[in-house]
Structure formats: structure tokens, C-alpha cells
PDB file of C-alpha atoms in Angstrom:
ATOM      1  CA  MET A   1       0.000   0.000   0.000  1.00  0.00           C
ATOM      2  CA  LEU A   2       2.797   2.423   0.903  1.00  0.00           C
ATOM      3  CA  ARG A   3       4.691   1.540  -2.270  1.00  0.00           C
ATOM      4  CA  ARG A   4       1.594   2.295  -4.362  1.00  0.00           C
ATOM      5  CA  LEU A   5       1.125   5.641  -2.596  1.00  0.00           C
ATOM      6  CA  ASP A   6       4.750   6.483  -3.410  1.00  0.00           C
ATOM      7  CA  GLU A   7       4.313   5.459  -7.064  1.00  0.00           C
ATOM      8  CA  GLU A   8       1.110   7.454  -7.555  1.00  0.00           C
ATOM      9  CA  GLY A   9       2.540  10.461  -5.734  1.00  0.00           C
ATOM     10  CA  SER A  10       5.689  10.442  -7.848  1.00  0.00           C
ATOM     11  CA  LYS A  11       3.500  10.711 -10.969  1.00  0.00           C
ATOM     12  CA  ALA A  12       2.281  14.032  -9.574  1.00  0.00           C
ATOM     13  CA  GLY A  13       5.807  15.126  -8.627  1.00  0.00           C
ATOM     14  CA  LEU A  14       5.471  14.262  -4.930  1.00  0.00           C
ATOM     15  CA  ALA A  15       7.963  12.256  -2.887  1.00  0.00           C
ATOM     16  CA  ILE A  16       7.689  10.603   0.521  1.00  0.00           C
ATOM     17  CA  ASN A  17      10.449  11.730   2.871  1.00  0.00           C
ATOM     18  CA  THR A  18      11.812   8.433   4.193  1.00  0.00           C
ATOM     19  CA  THR A  19      13.680  10.121   7.062  1.00  0.00           C
ATOM     20  CA  LYS A  20      10.478  11.659   8.458  1.00  0.00           C
ATOM     21  CA  THR A  21       8.136   8.731   7.758  1.00  0.00           C
ATOM     22  CA  LYS A  22       7.533   6.490  10.782  1.00  0.00           C
ATOM     23  CA  VAL A  23       5.754   3.168  11.243  1.00  0.00           C
ATOM     24  CA  MET A  24       3.357   2.658  14.144  1.00  0.00           C
ATOM     25  CA  ARG A  25       1.879  -0.801  14.495  1.00  0.00           C
ATOM     26  CA  SER A  26      -1.144  -2.200  16.249  1.00  0.00           C
ATOM     27  CA  ALA A  27      -0.804  -5.237  18.491  1.00  0.00           C
ATOM     28  CA  PHE A  28      -2.289  -7.385  15.724  1.00  0.00           C
ATOM     29  CA  SER A  29      -0.015  -6.333  12.850  1.00  0.00           C
ATOM     30  CA  SER A  30       2.970  -8.195  11.503  1.00  0.00           C
ATOM     31  CA  PRO A  31       6.385  -7.242  12.949  1.00  0.00           C
ATOM     32  CA  GLN A  32       7.882  -7.488   9.451  1.00  0.00           C
ATOM     33  CA  PRO A  33      10.159  -4.498   8.618  1.00  0.00           C
ATOM     34  CA  VAL A  34       8.690  -1.854   6.307  1.00  0.00           C
ATOM     35  CA  LEU A  35      10.876  -0.748   3.402  1.00  0.00           C
ATOM     36  CA  LEU A  36      10.234   2.218   1.129  1.00  0.00           C
ATOM     37  CA  GLN A  37      12.651   2.985  -1.712  1.00  0.00           C
ATOM     38  CA  ASP A  38      14.990   0.366  -0.160  1.00  0.00           C
ATOM     39  CA  VAL A  39      15.087   2.360   3.097  1.00  0.00           C
ATOM     40  CA  LEU A  40      14.012   0.759   6.375  1.00  0.00           C
ATOM     41  CA  LEU A  41      11.332   2.935   8.015  1.00  0.00           C
ATOM     42  CA  GLU A  42      11.639   3.552  11.750  1.00  0.00           C
ATOM     43  CA  ASP A  43       9.247   1.697  14.080  1.00  0.00           C
ATOM     44  CA  VAL A  44       7.844   3.918  16.853  1.00  0.00           C
ATOM     45  CA  SER A  45       5.414   3.354  19.717  1.00  0.00           C
ATOM     46  CA  GLU A  46       4.387   7.038  19.901  1.00  0.00           C
ATOM     47  CA  ASN A  47       4.587  10.030  17.587  1.00  0.00           C
ATOM     48  CA  VAL A  48       3.353  13.637  17.469  1.00  0.00           C
ATOM     49  CA  TYR A  49       1.196  14.119  14.381  1.00  0.00           C
ATOM     50  CA  LEU A  50      -0.825  17.271  13.646  1.00  0.00           C
ATOM     51  CA  ASP A  51       0.168  18.542  17.108  1.00  0.00           C
ATOM     52  CA  ARG A  52      -1.315  15.533  18.886  1.00  0.00           C
ATOM     53  CA  LEU A  53       0.560  12.712  20.590  1.00  0.00           C
ATOM     54  CA  LEU A  54      -0.488   9.337  19.200  1.00  0.00           C
ATOM     55  CA  ASP A  55       0.591   6.045  20.738  1.00  0.00           C
ATOM     56  CA  THR A  56      -0.013   2.351  20.191  1.00  0.00           C
ATOM     57  CA  GLU A  57      -1.761   1.916  23.546  1.00  0.00           C
ATOM     58  CA  ASN A  58      -4.260   4.737  22.835  1.00  0.00           C
ATOM     59  CA  ASP A  59      -3.354   6.186  26.241  1.00  0.00           C
ATOM     60  CA  ILE A  60      -4.403   9.818  26.764  1.00  0.00           C
ATOM     61  CA  LYS A  61      -2.242  10.485  29.854  1.00  0.00           C
ATOM     62  CA  PRO A  62       0.982  11.326  27.949  1.00  0.00           C
ATOM     63  CA  GLU A  63      -0.974  13.726  25.704  1.00  0.00           C
ATOM     64  CA  ILE A  64      -2.486  15.486  28.725  1.00  0.00           C
ATOM     65  CA  ALA A  65       0.954  15.753  30.344  1.00  0.00           C
ATOM     66  CA  ARG A  66       2.452  17.126  27.101  1.00  0.00           C
ATOM     67  CA  ARG A  67      -0.262  19.777  26.833  1.00  0.00           C
ATOM     68  CA  GLY A  68       0.187  20.659  30.498  1.00  0.00           C
ATOM     69  CA  ARG A  69       3.909  21.223  29.904  1.00  0.00           C
ATOM     70  CA  ALA A  70       3.021  23.377  26.883  1.00  0.00           C
ATOM     71  CA  GLY A  71       0.628  25.412  29.050  1.00  0.00           C
ATOM     72  CA  TRP A  72       3.256  25.972  31.735  1.00  0.00           C
ATOM     73  CA  ALA A  73       5.844  26.909  29.111  1.00  0.00           C
ATOM     74  CA  THR A  74       3.440  29.482  27.690  1.00  0.00           C
ATOM     75  CA  TYR A  75       2.586  30.794  31.146  1.00  0.00           C
ATOM     76  CA  ASN A  76       6.267  31.162  32.022  1.00  0.00           C
ATOM     77  CA  SER A  77       6.918  32.965  28.736  1.00  0.00           C
ATOM     78  CA  ILE A  78       4.185  35.561  29.438  1.00  0.00           C
ATOM     79  CA  LYS A  79       4.530  35.787  33.213  1.00  0.00           C
ATOM     80  CA  SER A  80       6.848  38.797  33.074  1.00  0.00           C
ATOM     81  CA  GLU A  81       4.387  40.608  30.807  1.00  0.00           C
ATOM     82  CA  ALA A  82       1.202  39.614  32.644  1.00  0.00           C
ATOM     83  CA  TRP A  83       2.121  40.318  36.247  1.00  0.00           C
ATOM     84  CA  PRO A  84       3.318  43.955  35.922  1.00  0.00           C
ATOM     85  CA  ALA A  85       0.329  44.763  33.699  1.00  0.00           C
ATOM     86  CA  VAL A  86      -2.048  44.291  36.643  1.00  0.00           C
ATOM     87  CA  PRO A  87      -1.429  46.768  39.467  1.00  0.00           C
ATOM     88  CA  TYR A  88      -1.708  45.343  42.969  1.00  0.00           C
ATOM     89  CA  ASN A  89      -3.233  47.914  45.307  1.00  0.00           C
ATOM     90  CA  GLY A  90      -3.770  45.686  48.329  1.00  0.00           C
ATOM     91  CA  ALA A  91      -7.217  44.538  47.213  1.00  0.00           C
ATOM     92  CA  PRO A  92      -6.772  40.932  46.122  1.00  0.00           C
ATOM     93  CA  SER A  93     -10.245  40.633  44.643  1.00  0.00           C
ATOM     94  CA  GLY A  94      -9.606  43.420  42.110  1.00  0.00           C
ATOM     95  CA  PHE A  95      -6.133  42.095  41.370  1.00  0.00           C
ATOM     96  CA  PHE A  96      -7.316  38.590  40.561  1.00  0.00           C
ATOM     97  CA  THR A  97     -10.389  39.687  38.619  1.00  0.00           C
ATOM     98  CA  GLN A  98      -8.064  41.592  36.266  1.00  0.00           C
ATOM     99  CA  LEU A  99      -5.392  38.899  36.105  1.00  0.00           C
ATOM    100  CA  ARG A 100      -7.583  35.801  35.684  1.00  0.00           C
ATOM    101  CA  PRO A 101      -8.969  36.630  32.185  1.00  0.00           C
ATOM    102  CA  ARG A 102      -5.468  37.354  30.854  1.00  0.00           C
ATOM    103  CA  LEU A 103      -3.989  34.112  32.136  1.00  0.00           C
ATOM    104  CA  SER A 104      -7.054  32.064  31.198  1.00  0.00           C
ATOM    105  CA  ARG A 105      -6.892  33.370  27.636  1.00  0.00           C
ATOM    106  CA  ALA A 106      -3.155  32.651  27.396  1.00  0.00           C
ATOM    107  CA  ILE A 107      -3.490  29.122  28.779  1.00  0.00           C
ATOM    108  CA  LEU A 108      -6.452  28.387  26.509  1.00  0.00           C
ATOM    109  CA  GLN A 109      -4.416  29.586  23.521  1.00  0.00           C
ATOM    110  CA  SER A 110      -1.515  27.340  24.505  1.00  0.00           C
ATOM    111  CA  LEU A 111      -3.788  24.283  24.652  1.00  0.00           C
ATOM    112  CA  THR A 112      -5.537  24.917  21.351  1.00  0.00           C
ATOM    113  CA  ALA A 113      -2.896  26.539  19.138  1.00  0.00           C
ATOM    114  CA  PRO A 114      -0.098  24.703  17.312  1.00  0.00           C
ATOM    115  CA  SER A 115       3.170  24.413  19.247  1.00  0.00           C
ATOM    116  CA  GLY A 116       5.288  27.549  19.321  1.00  0.00           C
ATOM    117  CA  SER A 117       2.641  29.803  17.784  1.00  0.00           C
ATOM    118  CA  VAL A 118       1.224  31.365  20.969  1.00  0.00           C
ATOM    119  CA  ARG A 119       2.120  34.993  21.598  1.00  0.00           C
ATOM    120  CA  PHE A 120       0.861  37.012  24.562  1.00  0.00           C
ATOM    121  CA  GLN A 121      -1.396  39.937  23.755  1.00  0.00           C
ATOM    122  CA  ALA A 122      -2.418  42.374  26.479  1.00  0.00           C
TER     123      ALA A 122
END
């Protein structure tokens, strides 16, 4: 099937990048090596595809942890811009009502946007 995809794609001027192409198998598939253009394709148990972590066990925990790390990375990248933007005048309720929407928006953006594309906007 992969060979046919490569043949049909080459007719249209497309080529499969054998260094980026990975093989992920189900528990029921054959362990036979997969060759494309006489190159052995790498077997993997998990891979990030379209900004989502896929694995052979269909376990969501690593994906949640990865997105959590992305959220914290985004928070830490905007922390210096977010905290001074909200003046603290001794009234915590006013402070947090101004800060919460900014941080919520930034964290939501980090969870829904492609990796590395989130920029803080005041």
C-alpha cells in the first residue's frame, strides 16, 4: 500500500520523505520491517502528528501531560508581561479579577494553538 502511494505520488511530482516517515503498528499487525525505496522505516510506539501525541496503547495520559507542559511553558513565557500589567493595590479581589482573564486566555491559547505559535497579547 505504501509503495503504491509512493508510485502514484511520484506521478504528480510528490515524494515521501523516508527520514520523516515512521511506522506505528497495532498489536495485531505483523512485525515485518517496512521498506520504502529500499530504506528501512523507523518503528515507533508514539509520535506527534498534527500537534497531537499518538501512541499504540491509545493512552491519553501522555498527551495530557504534554499539553500541560506546553501550558506551563506558555505561562512562564508571558509571566513577566502579565504580572506587571495588573497593578496590585492591596485589594486581592480586584487584582485577581483583572489577572484571571489574561492568564485564562493565554493558557487556553496554549492548549488549542499549534506548538510555538502562541504569543501574549495584552
